[in-house]
Amino acid sequence: MNAATASASPVSNAPIEVDLLVVGSGAGGLSSAVVAAELGLKVLVVEKESVYGGTSAWSGGWLWIPRNPLAVEAGIVEDIEVPRTYLRNELGEHYDADRVDAFLTHGPRMVDFFRKKTTVQFIDGNLIPDFHGKQPGAATGGRSVCAAPFDARELGAHVKRLRPPLDLIAPWGMGIASGADLRHFMNSLRSWESFRHVTRRVLVHFMDLLLHRRGMRLVNGNALVARLAKSAFDRDVRIWTDSPVRELIVENGKVHGALVSTAFGGAPRGDIEVRARCGVVLAAGGFPHDPKRAQRLFPHAPTGREHWSAAPFSNTGDGLRLGESAGGTVPDTLPAAGAWAPVSRVERKDGSVGHFPHLIERAKPGIIAVRRDGNRFVNEAGSYYDFISALFATTHQGDAAEAWLLCDHRFIRRYGLGRVRPAPFPLGPMLRSGYLKRGDSIEALAHACGIDAAGLAATVAQYNRYAQRGEDPAFGRGDTPYNRINGDAGHQPNPCVAPIESGPYYAVHVLPGSLGTFAGLRTDAAARVLDADGQPIDGLYACGADMSSVMGGRYPSGGITLGPAMTFGYIAAHHAAGVALEGAPASTQGHAMTGSAPHIPHETVAVWRPDESSERRRA
């Protein structure tokens, strides 16, 4: 045992033994757990929160997987060199050829595996374009998949520990899927078909609340996590919640397991040594709420607290610290350490403050973003990452990075604004809380927000002059497929541009936040954590936000967090199980390449016996 483990307080339970220990229960961790179990390993997942699902359960559930089987079945076939070209142009000097090729090669195989062998099913995103449509290699569709809706009743009693959807986004805790479902909700007062759809959805949801105390029709990331969890439980994978990892067990340079502090009712209570014959996978969600690391890696956060992530508050960098304790390293050279997104701070009834991610309304016609001087700074219909990147680039040194999203009365009742939902939801509560600012004139709104009134009036007048014709010469809003698909297709000639002229006027204050983090542990193409010399640490893997992003601190398309997370979880499981992946170099093929998985003596370890079905799979 390493020095840290030896000096720790004695464990209060007999050790147990598994084949693979997974730290974290988001999509990356659960992906590795399901694949490893299917390959015959005995797997334990430990999660420090009382619910499983991590950031993934709050996400949109989209995965960016070029050349995925659903696209191919729809006739969208592209050579691997096309997405490779796109990533080479997007990532620049941070393009890691080995890891990119591993992702592009095994991503489609990962999707195929889950579709054919598990409860995880997908719907296609064949009409969803990449973020930067003018970049060579960009696609107008065929590179995205999303988790199919799921009936939570299939989880049985396990549904009680599934993280619910983010309350700030889901009305009454009801998930709304992107695409047709969301369009129906946006058009519920304008179309009888949409009204009927929404009425059915709401009635069913309230019946579920009455019977089950939560919604049972799961969509987006909630459906993805539920499907992964169901697949894990079907393979006898245990998920211990309330079980943080205190430290890794490192012996002779190899990771043999971890010391886990358990409070989960289905596990021994107290500190327990978990021995993992084939290794440990770190998938604990990155560091969006770790002020110390944020202070080092976020230039806009001089104290580490000037950042407002929409990820769960429990994502505090545990996996990164564990990896570093075993010799892993976290690079500080990425162009962005976080998956930037604009957020607004929302005070809840209990006094807590949530962080609302602005992902939808910015591309709709009739909204602009301005700084305190009243000037626009960005194409508002671009990606959330590009929005905050532009805010950073145009904020003078010493000034706070902040902006306001501004619209008129017509817009806010049609599309909503951040946490303010469209009609028929009332505006009063958001006005009284101070979250939403209002003014009868542009100048009055500026005074309410602390924005330069003359600057804002000039900006709105300039914007409106061209918006009457659906044009935005200043920032080219609506000139890429990604812009247009997020706009309002029913608004012409430009689905992203309309004048701001129907008072009263409204604004919401937005701040630099993130959907997660990009800076993680350095890994190779087999998801093995690397030490300071670039050598793999035996028995230690990382995926999801604990792995330094294969996208090199860039954000080329939606789904570039979950897609790689599940792909490298799939790769890590194969390597740990010693099962060769077709097309991977021999140096990353796992224990099977040299004979068998490493052996751990059984004499002093309480073995957690698999049941008969597990033995049949192992055989």
Coordinates of C-alpha atoms in Angstrom, one line a residue:
M1 CA 0.0 0.0 0.0
N2 CA 1.3 3.5 -0.7
A3 CA 2.4 5.8 2.1
A4 CA -0.9 7.8 2.1
T5 CA -3.0 4.7 2.4
A6 CA -0.7 3.3 5.1
S7 CA -1.1 6.4 7.2
A8 CA -4.8 6.7 6.9
S9 CA -7.2 5.6 9.7
P10 CA -7.8 1.9 9.7
V11 CA -10.6 0.6 7.4
S12 CA -13.7 -0.4 9.3
N13 CA -14.7 -3.2 7.0
A14 CA -13.1 -6.3 5.4
P15 CA -11.7 -5.5 1.9
I16 CA -13.7 -6.6 -1.1
E17 CA -12.4 -7.5 -4.6
V18 CA -13.7 -6.6 -8.0
D19 CA -12.3 -6.6 -11.5
L20 CA -12.9 -2.9 -12.3
L21 CA -13.7 0.0 -10.0
V22 CA -15.3 3.0 -11.7
V23 CA -15.3 6.4 -9.9
G24 CA -18.2 8.5 -11.0
S25 CA -21.6 7.6 -12.4
G26 CA -22.1 9.9 -15.5
A27 CA -22.2 8.7 -19.0
G28 CA -18.4 8.0 -19.3
G29 CA -18.2 6.0 -16.1
L30 CA -21.4 4.0 -16.8
S31 CA -20.3 3.4 -20.3
S32 CA -17.1 1.8 -19.1
A33 CA -19.0 -0.2 -16.5
V34 CA -21.5 -1.6 -18.9
V35 CA -18.9 -2.6 -21.5
A36 CA -16.6 -4.1 -18.9
A37 CA -19.5 -6.2 -17.4
E38 CA -20.5 -7.4 -20.9
L39 CA -16.9 -8.5 -21.4
G40 CA -17.1 -10.6 -18.3
L41 CA -15.6 -8.3 -15.6
K42 CA -17.1 -7.8 -12.1
V43 CA -17.7 -4.1 -11.8
L44 CA -18.4 -1.6 -9.0
V45 CA -19.3 2.0 -9.6
V46 CA -18.9 4.4 -6.7
E47 CA -20.6 7.8 -6.6
K48 CA -20.1 10.4 -3.8
E49 CA -23.6 12.0 -4.2
S50 CA -26.8 10.4 -3.1
V51 CA -28.0 10.2 -6.7
Y52 CA -26.3 8.7 -9.7
G53 CA -26.0 10.3 -13.2
G54 CA -23.6 13.2 -12.7
T55 CA -23.6 16.1 -15.1
S56 CA -24.8 13.7 -17.8
A57 CA -28.2 13.5 -16.2
W58 CA -28.7 17.2 -16.6
S59 CA -27.4 17.4 -20.1
G60 CA -29.1 17.4 -23.5
G61 CA -28.1 13.8 -24.0
W62 CA -26.4 14.4 -27.4
L63 CA -23.3 12.6 -28.6
W64 CA -21.1 13.8 -31.4
I65 CA -20.1 10.6 -33.2
P66 CA -19.2 11.1 -36.9
R67 CA -20.0 8.1 -39.2
N68 CA -22.4 6.7 -36.6
P69 CA -24.6 3.7 -37.6
L70 CA -27.8 5.7 -37.6
A71 CA -26.4 8.2 -40.1
V72 CA -25.1 5.3 -42.3
E73 CA -28.5 3.6 -42.2
A74 CA -30.1 6.9 -43.4
G75 CA -27.6 7.0 -46.3
I76 CA -25.2 9.6 -44.9
V77 CA -21.9 8.0 -45.5
E78 CA -18.6 9.9 -45.2
D79 CA -15.0 8.9 -45.3
I80 CA -13.1 9.2 -42.0
E81 CA -10.9 11.8 -43.5
V82 CA -13.7 14.3 -43.6
P83 CA -14.4 14.7 -39.8
R84 CA -10.6 14.3 -39.3
T85 CA -10.1 17.3 -41.5
Y86 CA -12.7 19.3 -39.6
L87 CA -11.0 18.5 -36.3
R88 CA -7.6 19.2 -37.6
N89 CA -8.7 22.7 -38.6
E90 CA -10.7 23.2 -35.4
L91 CA -8.1 22.0 -32.9
G92 CA -4.9 23.3 -34.6
E93 CA -1.8 22.7 -32.5
H94 CA -3.8 20.8 -30.0
Y95 CA -4.8 18.1 -32.5
D96 CA -3.7 14.7 -31.0
A97 CA -3.7 12.4 -34.0
D98 CA -3.7 9.1 -32.0
R99 CA -6.5 10.1 -29.7
V100 CA -8.6 11.7 -32.5
D101 CA -8.2 8.5 -34.6
A102 CA -9.2 6.3 -31.6
F103 CA -12.3 8.5 -31.1
L104 CA -13.3 8.5 -34.8
T105 CA -12.6 4.8 -35.2
H106 CA -14.3 3.5 -32.1
G107 CA -17.1 6.0 -31.7
P108 CA -19.3 4.3 -34.3
R109 CA -18.4 0.9 -32.9
M110 CA -19.4 2.1 -29.4
V111 CA -22.8 3.2 -30.7
D112 CA -23.3 -0.1 -32.5
F113 CA -22.4 -2.0 -29.3
F114 CA -24.9 -0.3 -27.2
R115 CA -27.7 -0.5 -29.8
K116 CA -27.2 -4.2 -30.3
K117 CA -26.4 -5.5 -26.8
T118 CA -27.9 -3.1 -24.2
T119 CA -31.0 -1.1 -23.3
V120 CA -29.2 2.0 -24.6
Q121 CA -31.0 3.2 -27.8
F122 CA -30.6 6.4 -29.8
I123 CA -32.4 8.7 -32.1
D124 CA -30.5 10.3 -34.9
G125 CA -29.4 13.9 -35.2
N126 CA -29.0 13.8 -38.9
L127 CA -30.2 17.4 -39.4
I128 CA -27.9 18.9 -36.8
P129 CA -25.0 20.8 -38.2
D130 CA -21.5 21.3 -36.7
F131 CA -20.9 24.6 -35.0
H132 CA -18.6 26.2 -37.6
G133 CA -20.2 25.6 -41.0
K134 CA -17.5 27.5 -42.9
Q135 CA -14.7 25.4 -41.6
P136 CA -13.3 22.8 -44.1
G137 CA -14.7 19.3 -43.2
A138 CA -17.8 20.7 -41.4
A139 CA -21.0 18.8 -41.9
T140 CA -24.6 19.9 -42.1
G141 CA -25.8 16.8 -40.3
G142 CA -25.2 13.1 -39.7
R143 CA -22.7 13.3 -36.9
S144 CA -25.0 13.4 -33.8
V145 CA -27.1 10.9 -31.9
C146 CA -29.2 11.4 -28.8
A147 CA -30.6 9.0 -26.2
A148 CA -34.1 7.8 -27.1
P149 CA -36.9 8.6 -24.5
F150 CA -37.1 6.0 -21.8
D151 CA -39.8 4.8 -19.4
A152 CA -38.3 5.1 -15.9
R153 CA -40.5 2.3 -14.6
E154 CA -38.0 -0.1 -16.2
L155 CA -35.5 0.9 -13.5
G156 CA -37.8 -0.4 -10.7
A157 CA -36.6 0.7 -7.3
H158 CA -33.4 2.0 -8.8
V159 CA -35.2 5.1 -10.2
K160 CA -35.3 6.6 -6.7
R161 CA -31.5 7.2 -6.9
L162 CA -31.5 8.6 -10.5
R163 CA -30.6 12.3 -10.5
P164 CA -33.7 14.3 -11.7
P165 CA -33.5 16.8 -14.5
L166 CA -32.2 20.2 -13.7
D167 CA -35.1 22.1 -12.0
L168 CA -34.2 25.4 -13.6
I169 CA -34.8 24.0 -17.1
A170 CA -37.5 21.4 -16.5
P171 CA -40.9 22.8 -15.6
W172 CA -42.3 20.9 -12.7
G173 CA -39.4 18.5 -13.1
M174 CA -40.6 17.5 -16.6
G175 CA -37.9 16.9 -19.2
I176 CA -38.6 18.4 -22.6
A177 CA -36.7 16.9 -25.5
S178 CA -35.1 19.0 -28.1
G179 CA -36.6 18.9 -31.6
A180 CA -40.3 18.3 -32.1
D181 CA -41.1 18.1 -28.4
L182 CA -39.6 21.5 -27.7
R183 CA -41.2 23.0 -30.8
H184 CA -44.6 21.9 -29.6
F185 CA -44.1 23.5 -26.2
M186 CA -43.0 26.7 -27.9
N187 CA -46.0 26.7 -30.2
S188 CA -48.6 25.5 -27.6
L189 CA -50.6 28.7 -27.8
R190 CA -50.4 29.0 -31.6
S191 CA -51.2 25.5 -32.8
W192 CA -54.0 23.1 -31.8
E193 CA -51.8 20.2 -32.6
S194 CA -49.1 21.6 -30.3
F195 CA -51.6 22.4 -27.6
R196 CA -52.9 18.8 -27.6
H197 CA -49.4 17.5 -27.5
V198 CA -48.4 19.7 -24.6
T199 CA -51.7 19.0 -22.7
R200 CA -51.1 15.2 -23.0
R201 CA -47.5 15.6 -21.8
V202 CA -48.4 17.7 -18.8
L203 CA -51.3 15.5 -17.7
V204 CA -49.2 12.4 -17.9
H205 CA -46.4 14.1 -16.0
F206 CA -48.6 15.2 -13.2
M207 CA -50.1 11.7 -12.9
D208 CA -46.5 10.4 -12.6
L209 CA -45.8 13.0 -9.9
L210 CA -48.9 11.8 -8.0
L211 CA -48.0 8.1 -8.3
H212 CA -44.2 8.1 -8.4
R213 CA -43.2 11.6 -7.1
R214 CA -41.2 12.2 -10.2
G215 CA -41.7 12.2 -14.0
M216 CA -41.3 8.8 -15.5
R217 CA -41.0 9.7 -19.2
L218 CA -37.3 10.4 -19.4
V219 CA -35.7 12.4 -22.2
N220 CA -32.3 13.9 -23.0
G221 CA -29.4 13.2 -20.6
N222 CA -31.8 11.8 -18.0
A223 CA -32.8 9.1 -20.5
L224 CA -29.2 8.4 -21.4
V225 CA -28.2 7.8 -17.8
A226 CA -31.3 5.8 -17.1
R227 CA -30.6 3.5 -20.1
L228 CA -27.0 3.1 -19.1
A229 CA -27.9 2.4 -15.5
K230 CA -30.5 -0.2 -16.6
S231 CA -27.9 -1.9 -18.8
A232 CA -25.5 -1.9 -15.8
F233 CA -28.0 -3.3 -13.3
D234 CA -28.9 -6.0 -15.9
R235 CA -25.2 -7.1 -15.8
D236 CA -25.0 -7.2 -12.0
V237 CA -23.0 -3.9 -11.8
R238 CA -23.4 -2.4 -8.4
I239 CA -23.7 1.4 -8.1
W240 CA -22.9 2.7 -4.6
T241 CA -24.1 6.2 -4.0
D242 CA -23.0 8.2 -0.9
S243 CA -19.6 6.6 -1.5
P244 CA -16.7 9.1 -2.1
V245 CA -13.2 7.8 -2.8
R246 CA -10.7 8.9 -0.2
E247 CA -7.6 7.7 -2.0
L248 CA -6.2 5.3 -4.5
I249 CA -4.3 2.2 -3.5
V250 CA -0.9 2.3 -5.3
E251 CA 1.6 -0.5 -5.0
N252 CA 4.9 -0.7 -6.9
G253 CA 3.7 1.9 -9.3
K254 CA 0.4 0.2 -10.1
V255 CA -3.1 1.2 -9.1
H256 CA -4.8 -1.7 -7.3
G257 CA -8.0 -0.1 -6.2
A258 CA -9.2 2.6 -3.8
L259 CA -10.2 3.4 -0.2
V260 CA -13.9 4.2 -0.3
S261 CA -16.0 5.8 2.4
T262 CA -19.4 4.3 2.1
A263 CA -22.8 5.3 3.5
F264 CA -25.0 3.6 0.9
G265 CA -27.5 1.2 2.3
G266 CA -26.5 -1.6 -0.1
A267 CA -22.9 -1.5 0.9
P268 CA -20.8 -2.0 4.0
R269 CA -21.0 1.3 6.0
G270 CA -17.8 3.1 6.7
D271 CA -14.3 2.9 5.2
I272 CA -13.7 0.0 2.9
E273 CA -10.8 -1.1 0.8
V274 CA -11.9 -2.0 -2.7
R275 CA -9.3 -4.1 -4.6
A276 CA -9.7 -3.9 -8.4
R277 CA -7.7 -6.6 -10.3
C278 CA -7.9 -4.9 -13.7
G279 CA -7.8 -1.2 -12.6
V280 CA -9.7 1.9 -11.7
V281 CA -11.5 4.3 -14.1
L282 CA -11.7 7.9 -13.1
A283 CA -14.9 9.6 -14.3
A284 CA -15.8 12.0 -11.5
G285 CA -16.9 15.0 -13.6
G286 CA -13.9 17.3 -13.8
F287 CA -13.4 20.4 -11.6
P288 CA -16.1 23.1 -12.5
H289 CA -16.6 23.8 -8.8
D290 CA -13.0 23.5 -7.5
P291 CA -12.0 27.1 -6.7
K292 CA -8.3 26.3 -6.3
R293 CA -7.9 24.7 -9.7
A294 CA -10.2 27.3 -11.3
Q295 CA -8.0 30.0 -9.9
R296 CA -5.0 28.4 -11.7
L297 CA -6.7 27.6 -15.0
F298 CA -9.4 30.2 -15.5
P299 CA -7.9 33.6 -16.3
H300 CA -11.3 35.3 -15.6
A301 CA -11.5 33.9 -12.1
P302 CA -8.7 35.5 -10.1
T303 CA -9.9 34.1 -6.8
G304 CA -11.3 30.9 -8.4
R305 CA -14.9 32.0 -7.6
E306 CA -15.7 34.3 -10.5
H307 CA -17.1 31.3 -12.5
W308 CA -20.6 30.0 -12.4
S309 CA -20.8 26.5 -13.9
A310 CA -24.1 24.8 -14.7
A311 CA -22.6 21.4 -13.7
P312 CA -23.6 19.9 -10.3
F313 CA -21.9 21.6 -7.4
S314 CA -20.4 18.2 -6.3
N315 CA -18.0 18.2 -9.3
T316 CA -15.1 19.5 -7.4
G317 CA -12.1 17.8 -9.1
D318 CA -11.9 14.6 -7.0
G319 CA -10.9 12.5 -10.0
L320 CA -8.1 14.8 -11.0
R321 CA -6.7 14.9 -7.5
L322 CA -6.8 11.1 -7.3
G323 CA -5.1 10.8 -10.6
E324 CA -2.4 13.3 -9.6
S325 CA -1.8 11.4 -6.4
A326 CA -0.8 8.4 -8.5
G327 CA 1.5 10.4 -10.8
G328 CA -0.9 11.7 -13.4
T329 CA -0.7 15.3 -14.7
V330 CA -3.2 17.9 -15.7
P331 CA -2.0 20.2 -18.6
D332 CA -2.4 23.9 -18.3
T333 CA -1.8 24.7 -22.0
L334 CA -5.3 24.3 -23.5
P335 CA -6.8 27.4 -25.1
A336 CA -9.7 26.9 -22.7
A337 CA -9.9 24.8 -19.6
G338 CA -13.7 24.9 -19.5
A339 CA -16.6 24.1 -21.8
W340 CA -17.8 27.8 -21.7
A341 CA -21.4 28.7 -21.7
P342 CA -23.3 31.9 -20.6
V343 CA -25.3 31.4 -17.4
S344 CA -27.6 33.5 -15.3
R345 CA -27.9 33.2 -11.5
V346 CA -31.3 32.2 -10.3
E347 CA -32.4 32.4 -6.7
R348 CA -34.6 29.5 -5.7
K349 CA -37.4 29.6 -3.1
D350 CA -35.1 27.9 -0.5
G351 CA -32.5 30.7 -0.9
S352 CA -30.0 28.6 -2.9
V353 CA -28.7 30.0 -6.2
G354 CA -28.8 28.0 -9.4
H355 CA -26.9 28.6 -12.6
F356 CA -29.2 28.6 -15.7
P357 CA -27.3 27.8 -19.0
H358 CA -28.5 30.0 -21.9
L359 CA -28.5 27.4 -24.8
I360 CA -31.7 28.0 -26.7
E361 CA -33.1 31.5 -26.9
R362 CA -30.0 33.3 -28.2
A363 CA -30.5 32.2 -31.8
K364 CA -34.2 33.3 -31.9
P365 CA -35.1 36.4 -33.9
G366 CA -35.3 39.6 -31.8
I367 CA -32.6 39.3 -29.1
I368 CA -29.1 40.8 -28.7
A369 CA -26.3 40.6 -26.2
V370 CA -24.4 43.7 -25.0
R371 CA -21.7 44.6 -22.6
R372 CA -21.9 47.3 -19.9
D373 CA -21.0 49.9 -22.5
G374 CA -24.1 49.0 -24.5
N375 CA -22.2 47.5 -27.4
R376 CA -22.7 44.1 -29.0
F377 CA -19.7 41.8 -29.1
V378 CA -20.8 38.5 -30.6
N379 CA -23.0 36.6 -33.1
E380 CA -25.6 35.7 -30.5
A381 CA -26.8 32.7 -32.6
G382 CA -23.4 31.1 -32.4
S383 CA -22.4 28.4 -29.9
Y384 CA -22.5 28.9 -26.2
Y385 CA -18.7 28.3 -26.1
D386 CA -18.1 31.0 -28.8
F387 CA -20.4 33.4 -26.9
I388 CA -18.2 33.4 -23.8
S389 CA -15.0 33.2 -25.8
A390 CA -16.0 36.5 -27.5
L391 CA -17.0 38.0 -24.1
F392 CA -13.5 37.2 -22.8
A393 CA -11.8 38.6 -25.9
T394 CA -13.7 42.0 -25.7
T395 CA -13.5 42.5 -21.9
H396 CA -10.9 45.0 -21.0
Q397 CA -8.3 43.9 -18.4
G398 CA -9.5 44.7 -14.9
D399 CA -13.2 44.7 -15.9
A400 CA -15.7 42.0 -15.0
A401 CA -16.7 39.6 -17.8
E402 CA -20.4 40.1 -17.9
A403 CA -23.2 40.8 -20.4
W404 CA -26.9 41.3 -20.8
L405 CA -29.3 39.5 -23.1
L406 CA -31.9 42.1 -24.2
C407 CA -35.3 41.6 -26.0
D408 CA -38.7 43.2 -26.4
H409 CA -42.1 42.1 -25.1
R410 CA -43.0 40.2 -28.2
F411 CA -39.9 38.1 -27.9
I412 CA -40.1 37.2 -24.2
R413 CA -43.7 36.1 -24.5
R414 CA -42.9 34.0 -27.6
Y415 CA -39.6 32.4 -26.6
G416 CA -38.9 33.3 -23.0
L417 CA -35.6 34.6 -21.7
G418 CA -33.4 32.4 -19.7
R419 CA -35.2 31.1 -16.6
V420 CA -38.2 33.3 -17.7
R421 CA -40.5 30.9 -19.6
P422 CA -42.7 32.0 -22.5
A423 CA -46.5 32.6 -22.2
P424 CA -48.6 31.5 -20.5
F425 CA -46.1 31.5 -17.6
P426 CA -46.2 34.9 -15.7
L427 CA -43.4 37.4 -15.7
G428 CA -44.2 38.8 -12.2
P429 CA -42.2 36.4 -10.0
M430 CA -39.0 36.9 -12.1
L431 CA -39.4 40.7 -12.1
R432 CA -40.0 40.8 -8.3
S433 CA -36.9 38.6 -7.6
G434 CA -34.7 41.0 -9.7
Y435 CA -33.7 38.2 -12.1
L436 CA -35.5 40.0 -14.9
K437 CA -35.1 43.7 -15.6
R438 CA -37.7 45.8 -17.4
G439 CA -38.0 49.2 -18.9
D440 CA -40.7 51.1 -20.8
S441 CA -37.9 52.4 -23.1
I442 CA -34.5 51.3 -24.1
E443 CA -33.0 54.0 -22.0
A444 CA -35.1 53.1 -19.0
L445 CA -33.9 49.4 -19.4
A446 CA -30.3 50.6 -19.6
H447 CA -30.7 52.5 -16.3
A448 CA -32.3 49.5 -14.6
C449 CA -29.3 47.3 -15.6
G450 CA -26.5 49.8 -15.1
I451 CA -25.7 49.8 -18.9
D452 CA -24.6 53.0 -20.7
A453 CA -27.9 54.4 -21.9
A454 CA -26.6 56.3 -24.9
G455 CA -24.5 53.4 -26.1
L456 CA -27.4 50.9 -25.8
A457 CA -29.8 53.2 -27.6
A458 CA -27.3 53.6 -30.5
T459 CA -26.7 49.9 -30.6
V460 CA -30.4 49.0 -30.8
A461 CA -31.0 51.6 -33.4
Q462 CA -28.2 50.3 -35.6
Y463 CA -29.3 46.7 -35.1
N464 CA -32.9 47.5 -36.0
R465 CA -31.9 49.4 -39.1
Y466 CA -30.7 46.2 -40.7
A467 CA -32.9 43.7 -38.8
Q468 CA -36.0 45.1 -40.6
R469 CA -34.5 43.3 -43.7
G470 CA -33.3 40.2 -41.8
E471 CA -29.7 41.3 -42.0
D472 CA -26.9 41.5 -39.5
P473 CA -23.8 43.0 -41.3
A474 CA -22.0 43.5 -37.9
F475 CA -21.8 39.8 -36.9
G476 CA -23.4 37.8 -39.7
R477 CA -26.1 36.3 -37.5
G478 CA -27.9 33.5 -39.4
D479 CA -25.3 32.9 -42.0
T480 CA -24.4 29.3 -40.9
P481 CA -26.5 26.2 -40.8
Y482 CA -26.0 25.9 -37.0
N483 CA -27.3 29.5 -36.5
R484 CA -30.4 28.8 -38.6
I485 CA -31.4 25.5 -37.1
N486 CA -31.5 27.1 -33.7
G487 CA -33.5 30.1 -35.0
D488 CA -37.2 30.2 -35.8
A489 CA -37.8 28.5 -39.1
G490 CA -41.2 30.2 -39.4
H491 CA -39.6 33.7 -39.3
Q492 CA -38.3 34.9 -42.6
P493 CA -36.2 36.0 -44.3
N494 CA -33.7 35.3 -41.5
P495 CA -34.7 32.8 -38.8
C496 CA -32.3 34.5 -36.4
V497 CA -32.9 38.2 -36.9
A498 CA -35.8 40.5 -36.1
P499 CA -36.0 44.1 -34.8
I500 CA -36.4 44.9 -31.1
E501 CA -39.2 47.5 -31.1
S502 CA -42.2 46.3 -29.1
G503 CA -41.9 47.7 -25.6
P504 CA -41.6 47.2 -22.7
Y505 CA -38.1 45.9 -23.0
Y506 CA -36.4 43.2 -20.9
A507 CA -32.9 42.0 -20.0
V508 CA -31.2 39.3 -18.0
H509 CA -27.7 39.5 -16.6
V510 CA -25.4 36.7 -17.9
L511 CA -22.0 35.7 -16.6
P512 CA -19.2 33.3 -17.7
G513 CA -20.0 29.8 -16.8
S514 CA -19.5 26.3 -18.3
L515 CA -21.2 23.0 -18.9
G516 CA -18.1 21.3 -17.5
T517 CA -14.3 21.3 -17.9
F518 CA -11.8 20.4 -20.6
A519 CA -8.6 20.3 -18.6
G520 CA -8.2 16.8 -17.2
L521 CA -5.7 14.1 -16.8
R522 CA -3.4 13.4 -19.7
T523 CA -4.2 10.1 -21.3
D524 CA -3.3 8.0 -24.3
A525 CA -5.4 6.5 -27.0
A526 CA -6.4 3.7 -24.7
A527 CA -7.7 6.1 -22.0
R528 CA -4.7 5.2 -19.8
V529 CA -3.6 8.0 -17.5
L530 CA 0.0 9.2 -18.3
D531 CA 2.6 10.3 -15.9
A532 CA 4.9 13.3 -16.2
D533 CA 7.2 11.4 -18.6
G534 CA 4.3 10.5 -20.8
Q535 CA 4.2 6.8 -19.7
P536 CA 1.0 5.0 -18.8
I537 CA 0.3 4.4 -15.1
D538 CA -0.6 0.8 -14.8
G539 CA -4.2 0.2 -13.7
L540 CA -5.4 3.7 -14.0
Y541 CA -7.8 5.1 -16.7
A542 CA -9.8 8.3 -17.1
C543 CA -12.7 9.3 -19.3
G544 CA -15.3 12.0 -19.4
A545 CA -14.3 15.3 -17.9
D546 CA -11.5 13.6 -15.8
M547 CA -9.7 13.0 -19.1
S548 CA -8.1 16.0 -20.8
S549 CA -10.4 16.7 -23.7
V550 CA -9.7 15.0 -27.0
M551 CA -11.0 18.3 -28.5
G552 CA -8.0 20.1 -27.1
G553 CA -9.9 22.9 -25.3
R554 CA -12.1 23.6 -28.4
Y555 CA -15.8 23.1 -29.0
P556 CA -16.4 22.2 -32.6
S557 CA -19.9 20.8 -32.2
G558 CA -22.6 19.9 -29.8
G559 CA -22.1 16.5 -28.1
I560 CA -18.3 16.7 -28.0
T561 CA -18.3 16.0 -24.3
L562 CA -20.6 13.0 -24.1
G563 CA -19.5 11.4 -27.4
P564 CA -15.8 11.1 -26.4
A565 CA -16.8 10.3 -22.8
M566 CA -18.7 7.2 -23.8
T567 CA -16.2 6.3 -26.6
F568 CA -13.2 6.4 -24.3
G569 CA -15.2 4.6 -21.6
Y570 CA -15.8 1.8 -24.1
I571 CA -12.1 1.8 -25.0
A572 CA -10.9 1.8 -21.4
A573 CA -13.2 -1.2 -20.6
H574 CA -11.7 -3.2 -23.4
H575 CA -8.2 -2.4 -22.4
A576 CA -8.9 -3.3 -18.7
A577 CA -10.6 -6.5 -19.8
G578 CA -7.7 -7.4 -22.1
V579 CA -9.9 -7.6 -25.1
A580 CA -8.3 -6.3 -28.3
L581 CA -10.0 -3.5 -30.2
E582 CA -9.8 -3.9 -34.0
G583 CA -7.5 -1.3 -35.5
A584 CA -5.8 -0.2 -32.2
P585 CA -2.0 -0.4 -31.9
A586 CA -0.7 -3.4 -29.9
S587 CA 0.8 -1.1 -27.3
T588 CA -2.7 0.0 -26.2
Q589 CA -4.4 -3.4 -26.4
G590 CA -4.5 -4.3 -22.7
H591 CA -3.5 -7.2 -20.5
A592 CA -4.6 -9.8 -23.0
M593 CA -1.7 -8.8 -25.3
T594 CA 0.7 -10.2 -22.7
G595 CA -1.3 -13.1 -21.5
S596 CA -3.7 -12.3 -18.7
A597 CA -5.0 -9.7 -16.3
P598 CA -2.7 -9.0 -13.3
H599 CA -3.3 -11.2 -10.3
I600 CA -4.0 -10.0 -6.8
P601 CA -3.7 -12.5 -3.9
H602 CA -7.0 -13.6 -2.5
E603 CA -5.9 -14.7 0.9
T604 CA -6.9 -11.5 2.8
V605 CA -9.5 -10.1 0.5
A606 CA -13.2 -10.8 0.8
V607 CA -14.2 -11.8 -2.7
W608 CA -17.5 -10.4 -4.0
R609 CA -18.8 -13.4 -5.9
P610 CA -20.7 -12.9 -9.2
D611 CA -24.0 -14.7 -9.6
E612 CA -24.6 -17.5 -12.0
S613 CA -25.5 -15.2 -14.9
S614 CA -22.2 -13.4 -14.5
E615 CA -20.3 -16.7 -14.5
R616 CA -22.0 -17.7 -17.8
R617 CA -20.9 -14.3 -19.4
R618 CA -17.4 -14.7 -18.1
A619 CA -17.2 -18.2 -19.6

